[in-house]
Amino acid sequence: KAGVTQTPRYLIKTRGQQVTLSCSPISGHRSVSWYQQTPGQGLQFLFEYFSETQRNKGNFPGRFSGRQFSNSRSEMNVSTLELGDSALYLCASSRGLHEQFFGPGTRLTVL
Amino acid sequence: TQLLEQSPQFLSIQEGENLTVYCNSSSVFSSLQWYRQEPGEGPVLLVTVVTGGEVKKLKRLTFQFGDARKDSSLHITAAQPGDTGLYLCAGAMEETSGSRLTFGEGTQLTVNP
C-alpha cells in the first residue's frame, strides 16, 4: 500500500506571496491532518479534515487554511507569507483514529 | 506551556549502551504514540499504546504507557548507530475528538560507533 505523498517536496517563496501544498493520504484513510515543524516550536498542529469537513483546528492565524476533496486528498494554503512561516509542513493520514502516518513533508523557505 | 514534556532533549551515547527517553504530562491521553524522524523526512510511527500500564516491545525497543495514561517511556537496549534519530512522543488528549496529536519536543539521539 502506498504511503502518504506530499507535493512539492521543496518550495522557495518570498514574503507576501501565497503557497498551496498538496497531500494524498493512504488509500482508505479519510482523515488528513497538517502540522508545522520548526526547530524552535517542534511539531505544531494546524488542522484536521475528515470527510471534507474541518474537524479540528490549531492555534494558527487565518492566513493558514485548508480543504479536503471527495477523494480525501487535501491541500493547505498559506497567504501573505512571512519569514516565520519557513518550516517543514507535514501531512498525516489516518482512518479516523489516533494512529497517524506521516508523509515526507514539504520544506518551505520564505525569503 | 508544553503539554508533553520529553526528556532528555539530547542524548549522545556509545554503541552497546542502554537508554531511556521519558514523556510526561499532567493531562490524560487516550493513546500515545512514539515516532522516529530522520533529517528532512516525516516521522515514522514506531508504536501506539492505548491501555494504562501497557508494555510493547519492538526488537530492542520497549515502550511503556503509565498506569494513569499521563506518561510514557521508551527504552532502547544495546543501542546501535542505526538507532540515531529524533524520537518523538505524541498523545491524543482524552477530551479531544478526531485525530489531533500533541507532540513532545523530541529527543535527538546519537549513537556513536
mmCIF file with all atom_site columns, C-alpha atoms in Angstrom:
data_model
loop_
_atom_site.group_PDB
_atom_site.id
_atom_site.type_symbol
_atom_site.label_atom_id
_atom_site.label_alt_id
_atom_site.label_comp_id
_atom_site.label_asym_id
_atom_site.label_entity_id
_atom_site.label_seq_id
_atom_site.pdbx_PDB_ins_code
_atom_site.Cartn_x
_atom_site.Cartn_y
_atom_site.Cartn_z
_atom_site.occupancy
_atom_site.B_iso_or_equiv
_atom_site.pdbx_formal_charge
_atom_site.auth_seq_id
_atom_site.auth_comp_id
_atom_site.auth_asym_id
_atom_site.auth_atom_id
_atom_site.pdbx_PDB_model_num
ATOM 1   C CA . LYS A 1 1   ? 0.000   0.000  0.000  1.00 0.00 ? 1   LYS A CA 1
ATOM 2   C CA . ALA A 1 2   ? 1.421   3.385  -0.993 1.00 0.00 ? 2   ALA A CA 1
ATOM 3   C CA . GLY A 1 3   ? 2.223   5.793  1.804  1.00 0.00 ? 3   GLY A CA 1
ATOM 4   C CA . VAL A 1 4   ? 1.288   9.422  2.242  1.00 0.00 ? 4   VAL A CA 1
ATOM 5   C CA . THR A 1 5   ? 2.605   11.603 -0.550 1.00 0.00 ? 5   THR A CA 1
ATOM 6   C CA . GLN A 1 6   ? 3.203   15.321 -0.425 1.00 0.00 ? 6   GLN A CA 1
ATOM 7   C CA . THR A 1 7   ? 3.989   17.739 -3.224 1.00 0.00 ? 7   THR A CA 1
ATOM 8   C CA . PRO A 1 8   ? 6.081   19.650 -3.760 1.00 0.00 ? 8   PRO A CA 1
ATOM 9   C CA . ARG A 1 9   ? 8.954   18.495 -1.532 1.00 0.00 ? 9   ARG A CA 1
ATOM 10  C CA . TYR A 1 10  ? 10.672  21.875 -1.595 1.00 0.00 ? 10  TYR A CA 1
ATOM 11  C CA . LEU A 1 11  ? 9.437   25.410 -2.131 1.00 0.00 ? 11  LEU A CA 1
ATOM 12  C CA . ILE A 1 12  ? 11.064  28.803 -2.048 1.00 0.00 ? 12  ILE A CA 1
ATOM 13  C CA . LYS A 1 13  ? 8.823   31.850 -1.849 1.00 0.00 ? 13  LYS A CA 1
ATOM 14  C CA . THR A 1 14  ? 9.198   35.497 -0.971 1.00 0.00 ? 14  THR A CA 1
ATOM 15  C CA . ARG A 1 15  ? 7.387   37.449 1.703  1.00 0.00 ? 15  ARG A CA 1
ATOM 16  C CA . GLY A 1 16  ? 3.852   38.422 0.772  1.00 0.00 ? 16  GLY A CA 1
ATOM 17  C CA . GLN A 1 17  ? 3.327   35.584 -1.673 1.00 0.00 ? 17  GLN A CA 1
ATOM 18  C CA . GLN A 1 18  ? 0.936   32.698 -1.136 1.00 0.00 ? 18  GLN A CA 1
ATOM 19  C CA . VAL A 1 19  ? 1.560   28.982 -1.383 1.00 0.00 ? 19  VAL A CA 1
ATOM 20  C CA . THR A 1 20  ? -0.504  25.814 -1.784 1.00 0.00 ? 20  THR A CA 1
ATOM 21  C CA . LEU A 1 21  ? 0.720   22.443 -0.582 1.00 0.00 ? 21  LEU A CA 1
ATOM 22  C CA . SER A 1 22  ? -0.827  19.127 -1.529 1.00 0.00 ? 22  SER A CA 1
ATOM 23  C CA . CYS A 1 23  ? -1.234  15.838 0.314  1.00 0.00 ? 23  CYS A CA 1
ATOM 24  C CA . SER A 1 24  ? -2.521  12.459 -0.862 1.00 0.00 ? 24  SER A CA 1
ATOM 25  C CA . PRO A 1 25  ? -3.395  10.154 2.044  1.00 0.00 ? 25  PRO A CA 1
ATOM 26  C CA . ILE A 1 26  ? -3.042  6.414  2.262  1.00 0.00 ? 26  ILE A CA 1
ATOM 27  C CA . SER A 1 27  ? -5.814  4.703  0.337  1.00 0.00 ? 27  SER A CA 1
ATOM 28  C CA . GLY A 1 28  ? -8.843  4.215  2.572  1.00 0.00 ? 28  GLY A CA 1
ATOM 29  C CA . HIS A 1 29  ? -7.825  6.882  5.082  1.00 0.00 ? 29  HIS A CA 1
ATOM 30  C CA . ARG A 1 30  ? -10.435 9.588  5.437  1.00 0.00 ? 30  ARG A CA 1
ATOM 31  C CA . SER A 1 31  ? -8.661  11.833 7.942  1.00 0.00 ? 31  SER A CA 1
ATOM 32  C CA . VAL A 1 32  ? -5.873  14.203 6.946  1.00 0.00 ? 32  VAL A CA 1
ATOM 33  C CA . SER A 1 33  ? -4.029  16.357 9.459  1.00 0.00 ? 33  SER A CA 1
ATOM 34  C CA . TRP A 1 34  ? -1.467  19.072 8.860  1.00 0.00 ? 34  TRP A CA 1
ATOM 35  C CA . TYR A 1 35  ? 1.431   20.002 11.146 1.00 0.00 ? 35  TYR A CA 1
ATOM 36  C CA . GLN A 1 36  ? 4.122   22.653 11.055 1.00 0.00 ? 36  GLN A CA 1
ATOM 37  C CA . GLN A 1 37  ? 7.582   21.678 12.277 1.00 0.00 ? 37  GLN A CA 1
ATOM 38  C CA . THR A 1 38  ? 10.211  24.263 13.189 1.00 0.00 ? 38  THR A CA 1
ATOM 39  C CA . PRO A 1 39  ? 13.403  23.930 15.259 1.00 0.00 ? 39  PRO A CA 1
ATOM 40  C CA . GLY A 1 40  ? 12.089  26.264 17.942 1.00 0.00 ? 40  GLY A CA 1
ATOM 41  C CA . GLN A 1 41  ? 8.480   25.100 18.265 1.00 0.00 ? 41  GLN A CA 1
ATOM 42  C CA . GLY A 1 42  ? 8.658   21.460 17.252 1.00 0.00 ? 42  GLY A CA 1
ATOM 43  C CA . LEU A 1 43  ? 5.569   19.917 15.688 1.00 0.00 ? 43  LEU A CA 1
ATOM 44  C CA . GLN A 1 44  ? 2.500   22.134 15.949 1.00 0.00 ? 44  GLN A CA 1
ATOM 45  C CA . PHE A 1 45  ? -0.974  21.027 14.856 1.00 0.00 ? 45  PHE A CA 1
ATOM 46  C CA . LEU A 1 46  ? -2.561  23.159 12.129 1.00 0.00 ? 46  LEU A CA 1
ATOM 47  C CA . PHE A 1 47  ? -5.865  21.451 11.325 1.00 0.00 ? 47  PHE A CA 1
ATOM 48  C CA . GLU A 1 48  ? -7.555  18.164 10.547 1.00 0.00 ? 48  GLU A CA 1
ATOM 49  C CA . TYR A 1 49  ? -10.037 17.298 7.838  1.00 0.00 ? 49  TYR A CA 1
ATOM 50  C CA . PHE A 1 50  ? -12.350 14.311 7.845  1.00 0.00 ? 50  PHE A CA 1
ATOM 51  C CA . SER A 1 51  ? -14.801 13.599 5.048  1.00 0.00 ? 51  SER A CA 1
ATOM 52  C CA . GLU A 1 52  ? -14.234 17.060 3.556  1.00 0.00 ? 52  GLU A CA 1
ATOM 53  C CA . THR A 1 53  ? -15.025 18.833 6.845  1.00 0.00 ? 53  THR A CA 1
ATOM 54  C CA . GLN A 1 54  ? -12.597 20.543 9.177  1.00 0.00 ? 54  GLN A CA 1
ATOM 55  C CA . ARG A 1 55  ? -12.825 18.562 12.402 1.00 0.00 ? 55  ARG A CA 1
ATOM 56  C CA . ASN A 1 56  ? -10.080 20.225 14.467 1.00 0.00 ? 56  ASN A CA 1
ATOM 57  C CA . LYS A 1 57  ? -8.147  23.460 14.259 1.00 0.00 ? 57  LYS A CA 1
ATOM 58  C CA . GLY A 1 58  ? -4.941  24.546 15.949 1.00 0.00 ? 58  GLY A CA 1
ATOM 59  C CA . ASN A 1 59  ? -3.857  27.999 17.075 1.00 0.00 ? 59  ASN A CA 1
ATOM 60  C CA . PHE A 1 60  ? -2.646  29.434 13.801 1.00 0.00 ? 60  PHE A CA 1
ATOM 61  C CA . PRO A 1 61  ? -3.737  32.687 12.161 1.00 0.00 ? 61  PRO A CA 1
ATOM 62  C CA . GLY A 1 62  ? -6.363  32.773 9.452  1.00 0.00 ? 62  GLY A CA 1
ATOM 63  C CA . ARG A 1 63  ? -3.642  33.032 6.807  1.00 0.00 ? 63  ARG A CA 1
ATOM 64  C CA . PHE A 1 64  ? -3.399  29.261 7.149  1.00 0.00 ? 64  PHE A CA 1
ATOM 65  C CA . SER A 1 65  ? -6.299  27.423 5.563  1.00 0.00 ? 65  SER A CA 1
ATOM 66  C CA . GLY A 1 66  ? -7.021  24.031 4.138  1.00 0.00 ? 66  GLY A CA 1
ATOM 67  C CA . ARG A 1 67  ? -9.543  21.889 2.396  1.00 0.00 ? 67  ARG A CA 1
ATOM 68  C CA . GLN A 1 68  ? -10.224 18.276 1.591  1.00 0.00 ? 68  GLN A CA 1
ATOM 69  C CA . PHE A 1 69  ? -11.636 16.816 -1.579 1.00 0.00 ? 69  PHE A CA 1
ATOM 70  C CA . SER A 1 70  ? -14.059 13.943 -2.035 1.00 0.00 ? 70  SER A CA 1
ATOM 71  C CA . ASN A 1 71  ? -11.158 11.564 -2.758 1.00 0.00 ? 71  ASN A CA 1
ATOM 72  C CA . SER A 1 72  ? -9.639  12.528 0.646  1.00 0.00 ? 72  SER A CA 1
ATOM 73  C CA . ARG A 1 73  ? -6.764  14.426 -0.941 1.00 0.00 ? 73  ARG A CA 1
ATOM 74  C CA . SER A 1 74  ? -6.055  17.632 0.923  1.00 0.00 ? 74  SER A CA 1
ATOM 75  C CA . GLU A 1 75  ? -4.471  20.987 0.276  1.00 0.00 ? 75  GLU A CA 1
ATOM 76  C CA . MET A 1 76  ? -3.299  23.659 2.632  1.00 0.00 ? 76  MET A CA 1
ATOM 77  C CA . ASN A 1 77  ? -2.814  27.274 1.688  1.00 0.00 ? 77  ASN A CA 1
ATOM 78  C CA . VAL A 1 78  ? -0.769  29.981 3.340  1.00 0.00 ? 78  VAL A CA 1
ATOM 79  C CA . SER A 1 79  ? -1.416  33.526 2.217  1.00 0.00 ? 79  SER A CA 1
ATOM 80  C CA . THR A 1 80  ? 0.720   36.624 2.725  1.00 0.00 ? 80  THR A CA 1
ATOM 81  C CA . LEU A 1 81  ? 3.790   34.625 3.628  1.00 0.00 ? 81  LEU A CA 1
ATOM 82  C CA . GLU A 1 82  ? 6.027   35.788 6.458  1.00 0.00 ? 82  GLU A CA 1
ATOM 83  C CA . LEU A 1 83  ? 9.629   34.848 7.189  1.00 0.00 ? 83  LEU A CA 1
ATOM 84  C CA . GLY A 1 84  ? 8.445   32.907 10.240 1.00 0.00 ? 84  GLY A CA 1
ATOM 85  C CA . ASP A 1 85  ? 6.394   30.604 8.039  1.00 0.00 ? 85  ASP A CA 1
ATOM 86  C CA . SER A 1 86  ? 9.579   28.886 6.909  1.00 0.00 ? 86  SER A CA 1
ATOM 87  C CA . ALA A 1 87  ? 9.169   25.322 8.153  1.00 0.00 ? 87  ALA A CA 1
ATOM 88  C CA . LEU A 1 88  ? 8.659   21.700 7.292  1.00 0.00 ? 88  LEU A CA 1
ATOM 89  C CA . TYR A 1 89  ? 4.950   21.160 6.665  1.00 0.00 ? 89  TYR A CA 1
ATOM 90  C CA . LEU A 1 90  ? 3.843   17.634 7.386  1.00 0.00 ? 90  LEU A CA 1
ATOM 91  C CA . CYS A 1 91  ? 0.680   15.879 6.381  1.00 0.00 ? 91  CYS A CA 1
ATOM 92  C CA . ALA A 1 92  ? -0.574  12.798 8.205  1.00 0.00 ? 92  ALA A CA 1
ATOM 93  C CA . SER A 1 93  ? -3.401  10.453 7.365  1.00 0.00 ? 93  SER A CA 1
ATOM 94  C CA . SER A 1 94  ? -5.410  8.040  9.463  1.00 0.00 ? 94  SER A CA 1
ATOM 95  C CA . ARG A 1 95  ? -8.580  6.006  9.298  1.00 0.00 ? 95  ARG A CA 1
ATOM 96  C CA . GLY A 1 96  ? -10.069 8.402  11.838 1.00 0.00 ? 96  GLY A CA 1
ATOM 97  C CA . LEU A 1 97  ? -8.421  7.003  14.950 1.00 0.00 ? 97  LEU A CA 1
ATOM 98  C CA . HIS A 1 98  ? -5.387  8.489  16.648 1.00 0.00 ? 98  HIS A CA 1
ATOM 99  C CA . GLU A 1 99  ? -2.769  6.445  14.837 1.00 0.00 ? 99  GLU A CA 1
ATOM 100 C CA . GLN A 1 100 ? -1.365  8.703  12.163 1.00 0.00 ? 100 GLN A CA 1
ATOM 101 C CA . PHE A 1 101 ? 1.001   8.096  9.285  1.00 0.00 ? 101 PHE A CA 1
ATOM 102 C CA . PHE A 1 102 ? 3.111   10.949 8.040  1.00 0.00 ? 102 PHE A CA 1
ATOM 103 C CA . GLY A 1 103 ? 4.278   11.961 4.604  1.00 0.00 ? 103 GLY A CA 1
ATOM 104 C CA . PRO A 1 104 ? 7.817   13.162 3.861  1.00 0.00 ? 104 PRO A CA 1
ATOM 105 C CA . GLY A 1 105 ? 6.846   16.807 4.238  1.00 0.00 ? 105 GLY A CA 1
ATOM 106 C CA . THR A 1 106 ? 7.201   19.964 2.199  1.00 0.00 ? 106 THR A CA 1
ATOM 107 C CA . ARG A 1 107 ? 10.154  22.172 3.088  1.00 0.00 ? 107 ARG A CA 1
ATOM 108 C CA . LEU A 1 108 ? 9.020   25.803 2.676  1.00 0.00 ? 108 LEU A CA 1
ATOM 109 C CA . THR A 1 109 ? 11.571  28.579 2.714  1.00 0.00 ? 109 THR A CA 1
ATOM 110 C CA . VAL A 1 110 ? 10.346  32.179 2.776  1.00 0.00 ? 110 VAL A CA 1
ATOM 111 C CA . LEU A 1 111 ? 12.881  34.806 1.713  1.00 0.00 ? 111 LEU A CA 1
ATOM 112 C CA . THR B 2 1   ? 3.362   25.663 28.223 1.00 0.00 ? 1   THR B CA 1
ATOM 113 C CA . GLN B 2 2   ? 4.288   22.333 26.655 1.00 0.00 ? 2   GLN B CA 1
ATOM 114 C CA . LEU B 2 3   ? 1.583   19.739 27.317 1.00 0.00 ? 3   LEU B CA 1
ATOM 115 C CA . LEU B 2 4   ? 4.025   16.876 26.745 1.00 0.00 ? 4   LEU B CA 1
ATOM 116 C CA . GLU B 2 5   ? 7.416   17.191 28.372 1.00 0.00 ? 5   GLU B CA 1
ATOM 117 C CA . GLN B 2 6   ? 10.009  14.974 26.772 1.00 0.00 ? 6   GLN B CA 1
ATOM 118 C CA . SER B 2 7   ? 13.439  14.299 28.274 1.00 0.00 ? 7   SER B CA 1
ATOM 119 C CA . PRO B 2 8   ? 16.267  14.345 27.703 1.00 0.00 ? 8   PRO B CA 1
ATOM 120 C CA . GLN B 2 9   ? 16.326  16.724 24.762 1.00 0.00 ? 9   GLN B CA 1
ATOM 121 C CA . PHE B 2 10  ? 19.718  15.469 23.566 1.00 0.00 ? 10  PHE B CA 1
ATOM 122 C CA . LEU B 2 11  ? 21.421  12.146 24.171 1.00 0.00 ? 11  LEU B CA 1
ATOM 123 C CA . SER B 2 12  ? 24.803  11.018 22.843 1.00 0.00 ? 12  SER B CA 1
ATOM 124 C CA . ILE B 2 13  ? 25.900  7.510  23.768 1.00 0.00 ? 13  ILE B CA 1
ATOM 125 C CA . GLN B 2 14  ? 28.252  4.766  22.643 1.00 0.00 ? 14  GLN B CA 1
ATOM 126 C CA . GLU B 2 15  ? 27.159  1.733  20.710 1.00 0.00 ? 15  GLU B CA 1
ATOM 127 C CA . GLY B 2 16  ? 26.017  -1.030 23.045 1.00 0.00 ? 16  GLY B CA 1
ATOM 128 C CA . GLU B 2 17  ? 24.736  1.241  25.813 1.00 0.00 ? 17  GLU B CA 1
ATOM 129 C CA . ASN B 2 18  ? 21.144  1.302  27.048 1.00 0.00 ? 18  ASN B CA 1
ATOM 130 C CA . LEU B 2 19  ? 18.997  4.412  27.246 1.00 0.00 ? 19  LEU B CA 1
ATOM 131 C CA . THR B 2 20  ? 15.557  5.594  28.301 1.00 0.00 ? 20  THR B CA 1
ATOM 132 C CA . VAL B 2 21  ? 13.550  8.516  26.981 1.00 0.00 ? 21  VAL B CA 1
ATOM 133 C CA . TYR B 2 22  ? 10.678  9.918  29.032 1.00 0.00 ? 22  TYR B CA 1
ATOM 134 C CA . CYS B 2 23  ? 7.456   11.609 28.040 1.00 0.00 ? 23  CYS B CA 1
ATOM 135 C CA . ASN B 2 24  ? 5.397   13.235 30.814 1.00 0.00 ? 24  ASN B CA 1
ATOM 136 C CA . SER B 2 25  ? 2.210   15.242 31.077 1.00 0.00 ? 25  SER B CA 1
ATOM 137 C CA . SER B 2 26  ? -0.362  16.397 33.592 1.00 0.00 ? 26  SER B CA 1
ATOM 138 C CA . SER B 2 27  ? -3.063  15.522 31.064 1.00 0.00 ? 27  SER B CA 1
ATOM 139 C CA . VAL B 2 28  ? -4.626  12.146 30.415 1.00 0.00 ? 28  VAL B CA 1
ATOM 140 C CA . PHE B 2 29  ? -4.174  10.704 26.958 1.00 0.00 ? 29  PHE B CA 1
ATOM 141 C CA . SER B 2 30  ? -6.455  8.221  25.270 1.00 0.00 ? 30  SER B CA 1
ATOM 142 C CA . SER B 2 31  ? -3.484  6.964  23.295 1.00 0.00 ? 31  SER B CA 1
ATOM 143 C CA . LEU B 2 32  ? 0.179   7.748  22.937 1.00 0.00 ? 32  LEU B CA 1
ATOM 144 C CA . GLN B 2 33  ? 2.471   7.166  20.010 1.00 0.00 ? 33  GLN B CA 1
ATOM 145 C CA . TRP B 2 34  ? 6.200   7.122  19.514 1.00 0.00 ? 34  TRP B CA 1
ATOM 146 C CA . TYR B 2 35  ? 7.774   8.220  16.248 1.00 0.00 ? 35  TYR B CA 1
ATOM 147 C CA . ARG B 2 36  ? 11.301  8.308  14.872 1.00 0.00 ? 36  ARG B CA 1
ATOM 148 C CA . GLN B 2 37  ? 12.271  11.000 12.387 1.00 0.00 ? 37  GLN B CA 1
ATOM 149 C CA . GLU B 2 38  ? 15.275  11.276 10.096 1.00 0.00 ? 38  GLU B CA 1
ATOM 150 C CA . PRO B 2 39  ? 16.515  14.680 8.856  1.00 0.00 ? 39  PRO B CA 1
ATOM 151 C CA . GLY B 2 40  ? 14.344  16.070 6.070  1.00 0.00 ? 40  GLY B CA 1
ATOM 152 C CA . GLU B 2 41  ? 11.783  13.273 6.356  1.00 0.00 ? 41  GLU B CA 1
ATOM 153 C CA . GLY B 2 42  ? 8.458   12.793 8.069  1.00 0.00 ? 42  GLY B CA 1
ATOM 154 C CA . PRO B 2 43  ? 8.090   10.966 11.402 1.00 0.00 ? 43  PRO B CA 1
ATOM 155 C CA . VAL B 2 44  ? 7.737   7.196  11.147 1.00 0.00 ? 44  VAL B CA 1
ATOM 156 C CA . LEU B 2 45  ? 5.350   5.533  13.573 1.00 0.00 ? 45  LEU B CA 1
ATOM 157 C CA . LEU B 2 46  ? 7.037   3.048  15.905 1.00 0.00 ? 46  LEU B CA 1
ATOM 158 C CA . VAL B 2 47  ? 4.243   2.091  18.270 1.00 0.00 ? 47  VAL B CA 1
ATOM 159 C CA . THR B 2 48  ? 0.849   3.083  19.656 1.00 0.00 ? 48  THR B CA 1
ATOM 160 C CA . VAL B 2 49  ? -0.116  2.384  23.270 1.00 0.00 ? 49  VAL B CA 1
ATOM 161 C CA . VAL B 2 50  ? -3.675  2.804  24.472 1.00 0.00 ? 50  VAL B CA 1
ATOM 162 C CA . THR B 2 51  ? -4.085  0.955  27.776 1.00 0.00 ? 51  THR B CA 1
ATOM 163 C CA . GLY B 2 52  ? -2.712  2.204  31.087 1.00 0.00 ? 52  GLY B CA 1
ATOM 164 C CA . GLY B 2 53  ? 0.238   0.054  32.147 1.00 0.00 ? 53  GLY B CA 1
ATOM 165 C CA . GLU B 2 54  ? 0.661   -1.353 28.654 1.00 0.00 ? 54  GLU B CA 1
ATOM 166 C CA . VAL B 2 55  ? 4.123   -2.529 27.620 1.00 0.00 ? 55  VAL B CA 1
ATOM 167 C CA . LYS B 2 56  ? 5.057   -3.158 23.997 1.00 0.00 ? 56  LYS B CA 1
ATOM 168 C CA . LYS B 2 57  ? 8.303   -4.457 22.613 1.00 0.00 ? 57  LYS B CA 1
ATOM 169 C CA . LEU B 2 58  ? 9.740   -3.880 19.165 1.00 0.00 ? 58  LEU B CA 1
ATOM 170 C CA . LYS B 2 59  ? 13.016  -5.789 18.906 1.00 0.00 ? 59  LYS B CA 1
ATOM 171 C CA . ARG B 2 60  ? 15.407  -3.841 21.181 1.00 0.00 ? 60  ARG B CA 1
ATOM 172 C CA . LEU B 2 61  ? 12.855  -1.102 21.899 1.00 0.00 ? 61  LEU B CA 1
ATOM 173 C CA . THR B 2 62  ? 10.470  -1.308 24.863 1.00 0.00 ? 62  THR B CA 1
ATOM 174 C CA . PHE B 2 63  ? 7.596   1.126  25.216 1.00 0.00 ? 63  PHE B CA 1
ATOM 175 C CA . GLN B 2 64  ? 5.561   1.630  28.370 1.00 0.00 ? 64  GLN B CA 1
ATOM 176 C CA . PHE B 2 65  ? 2.369   3.621  28.990 1.00 0.00 ? 65  PHE B CA 1
ATOM 177 C CA . GLY B 2 66  ? 1.856   4.840  32.549 1.00 0.00 ? 66  GLY B CA 1
ATOM 178 C CA . ASP B 2 67  ? -0.959  3.419  34.640 1.00 0.00 ? 67  ASP B CA 1
ATOM 179 C CA . ALA B 2 68  ? -2.716  6.796  34.698 1.00 0.00 ? 68  ALA B CA 1
ATOM 180 C CA . ARG B 2 69  ? -2.099  7.324  30.957 1.00 0.00 ? 69  ARG B CA 1
ATOM 181 C CA . LYS B 2 70  ? -0.213  10.557 31.644 1.00 0.00 ? 70  LYS B CA 1
ATOM 182 C CA . ASP B 2 71  ? 3.313   9.397  30.867 1.00 0.00 ? 71  ASP B CA 1
ATOM 183 C CA . SER B 2 72  ? 5.296   7.015  28.737 1.00 0.00 ? 72  SER B CA 1
ATOM 184 C CA . SER B 2 73  ? 8.834   5.798  28.296 1.00 0.00 ? 73  SER B CA 1
ATOM 185 C CA . LEU B 2 74  ? 10.952  4.364  25.514 1.00 0.00 ? 74  LEU B CA 1
ATOM 186 C CA . HIS B 2 75  ? 13.845  2.112  26.472 1.00 0.00 ? 75  HIS B CA 1
ATOM 187 C CA . ILE B 2 76  ? 16.463  1.010  23.944 1.00 0.00 ? 76  ILE B CA 1
ATOM 188 C CA . THR B 2 77  ? 18.721  -1.897 24.779 1.00 0.00 ? 77  THR B CA 1
ATOM 189 C CA . ALA B 2 78  ? 22.197  -2.198 23.268 1.00 0.00 ? 78  ALA B CA 1
ATOM 190 C CA . ALA B 2 79  ? 21.842  0.874  21.071 1.00 0.00 ? 79  ALA B CA 1
ATOM 191 C CA . GLN B 2 80  ? 23.267  0.772  17.570 1.00 0.00 ? 80  GLN B CA 1
ATOM 192 C CA . PRO B 2 81  ? 24.330  3.606  15.223 1.00 0.00 ? 81  PRO B CA 1
ATOM 193 C CA . GLY B 2 82  ? 21.237  2.875  13.140 1.00 0.00 ? 82  GLY B CA 1
ATOM 194 C CA . ASP B 2 83  ? 19.110  3.983  16.106 1.00 0.00 ? 83  ASP B CA 1
ATOM 195 C CA . THR B 2 84  ? 20.335  7.548  15.630 1.00 0.00 ? 84  THR B CA 1
ATOM 196 C CA . GLY B 2 85  ? 17.463  9.943  15.001 1.00 0.00 ? 85  GLY B CA 1
ATOM 197 C CA . LEU B 2 86  ? 14.866  12.239 16.527 1.00 0.00 ? 86  LEU B CA 1
ATOM 198 C CA . TYR B 2 87  ? 12.434  10.370 18.774 1.00 0.00 ? 87  TYR B CA 1
ATOM 199 C CA . LEU B 2 88  ? 9.059   11.992 19.295 1.00 0.00 ? 88  LEU B CA 1
ATOM 200 C CA . CYS B 2 89  ? 6.227   11.114 21.617 1.00 0.00 ? 89  CYS B CA 1
ATOM 201 C CA . ALA B 2 90  ? 2.743   12.252 20.667 1.00 0.00 ? 90  ALA B CA 1
ATOM 202 C CA . GLY B 2 91  ? -0.505  11.951 22.557 1.00 0.00 ? 91  GLY B CA 1
ATOM 203 C CA . ALA B 2 92  ? -4.171  12.145 21.713 1.00 0.00 ? 92  ALA B CA 1
ATOM 204 C CA . MET B 2 93  ? -5.784  14.019 24.588 1.00 0.00 ? 93  MET B CA 1
ATOM 205 C CA . GLU B 2 94  ? -8.800  12.314 26.059 1.00 0.00 ? 94  GLU B CA 1
ATOM 206 C CA . GLU B 2 95  ? -11.074 15.315 25.663 1.00 0.00 ? 95  GLU B CA 1
ATOM 207 C CA . THR B 2 96  ? -10.150 15.897 22.044 1.00 0.00 ? 96  THR B CA 1
ATOM 208 C CA . SER B 2 97  ? -12.106 14.299 19.259 1.00 0.00 ? 97  SER B CA 1
ATOM 209 C CA . GLY B 2 98  ? -10.635 13.370 15.957 1.00 0.00 ? 98  GLY B CA 1
ATOM 210 C CA . SER B 2 99  ? -7.011  12.717 15.149 1.00 0.00 ? 99  SER B CA 1
ATOM 211 C CA . ARG B 2 100 ? -5.288  15.720 16.703 1.00 0.00 ? 100 ARG B CA 1
ATOM 212 C CA . LEU B 2 101 ? -1.935  14.858 18.283 1.00 0.00 ? 101 LEU B CA 1
ATOM 213 C CA . THR B 2 102 ? 0.098   16.855 20.777 1.00 0.00 ? 102 THR B CA 1
ATOM 214 C CA . PHE B 2 103 ? 3.829   16.323 20.339 1.00 0.00 ? 103 PHE B CA 1
ATOM 215 C CA . GLY B 2 104 ? 6.708   16.435 22.767 1.00 0.00 ? 104 GLY B CA 1
ATOM 216 C CA . GLU B 2 105 ? 9.788   18.484 21.889 1.00 0.00 ? 105 GLU B CA 1
ATOM 217 C CA . GLY B 2 106 ? 11.675  15.384 20.804 1.00 0.00 ? 106 GLY B CA 1
ATOM 218 C CA . THR B 2 107 ? 14.857  13.631 21.877 1.00 0.00 ? 107 THR B CA 1
ATOM 219 C CA . GLN B 2 108 ? 17.782  13.798 19.476 1.00 0.00 ? 108 GLN B CA 1
ATOM 220 C CA . LEU B 2 109 ? 19.654  10.526 19.920 1.00 0.00 ? 109 LEU B CA 1
ATOM 221 C CA . THR B 2 110 ? 23.157  9.994  18.572 1.00 0.00 ? 110 THR B CA 1
ATOM 222 C CA . VAL B 2 111 ? 24.719  6.560  18.877 1.00 0.00 ? 111 VAL B CA 1
ATOM 223 C CA . ASN B 2 112 ? 28.450  6.614  18.228 1.00 0.00 ? 112 ASN B CA 1
ATOM 224 C CA . PRO B 2 113 ? 30.189  3.526  16.829 1.00 0.00 ? 113 PRO B CA 1
#
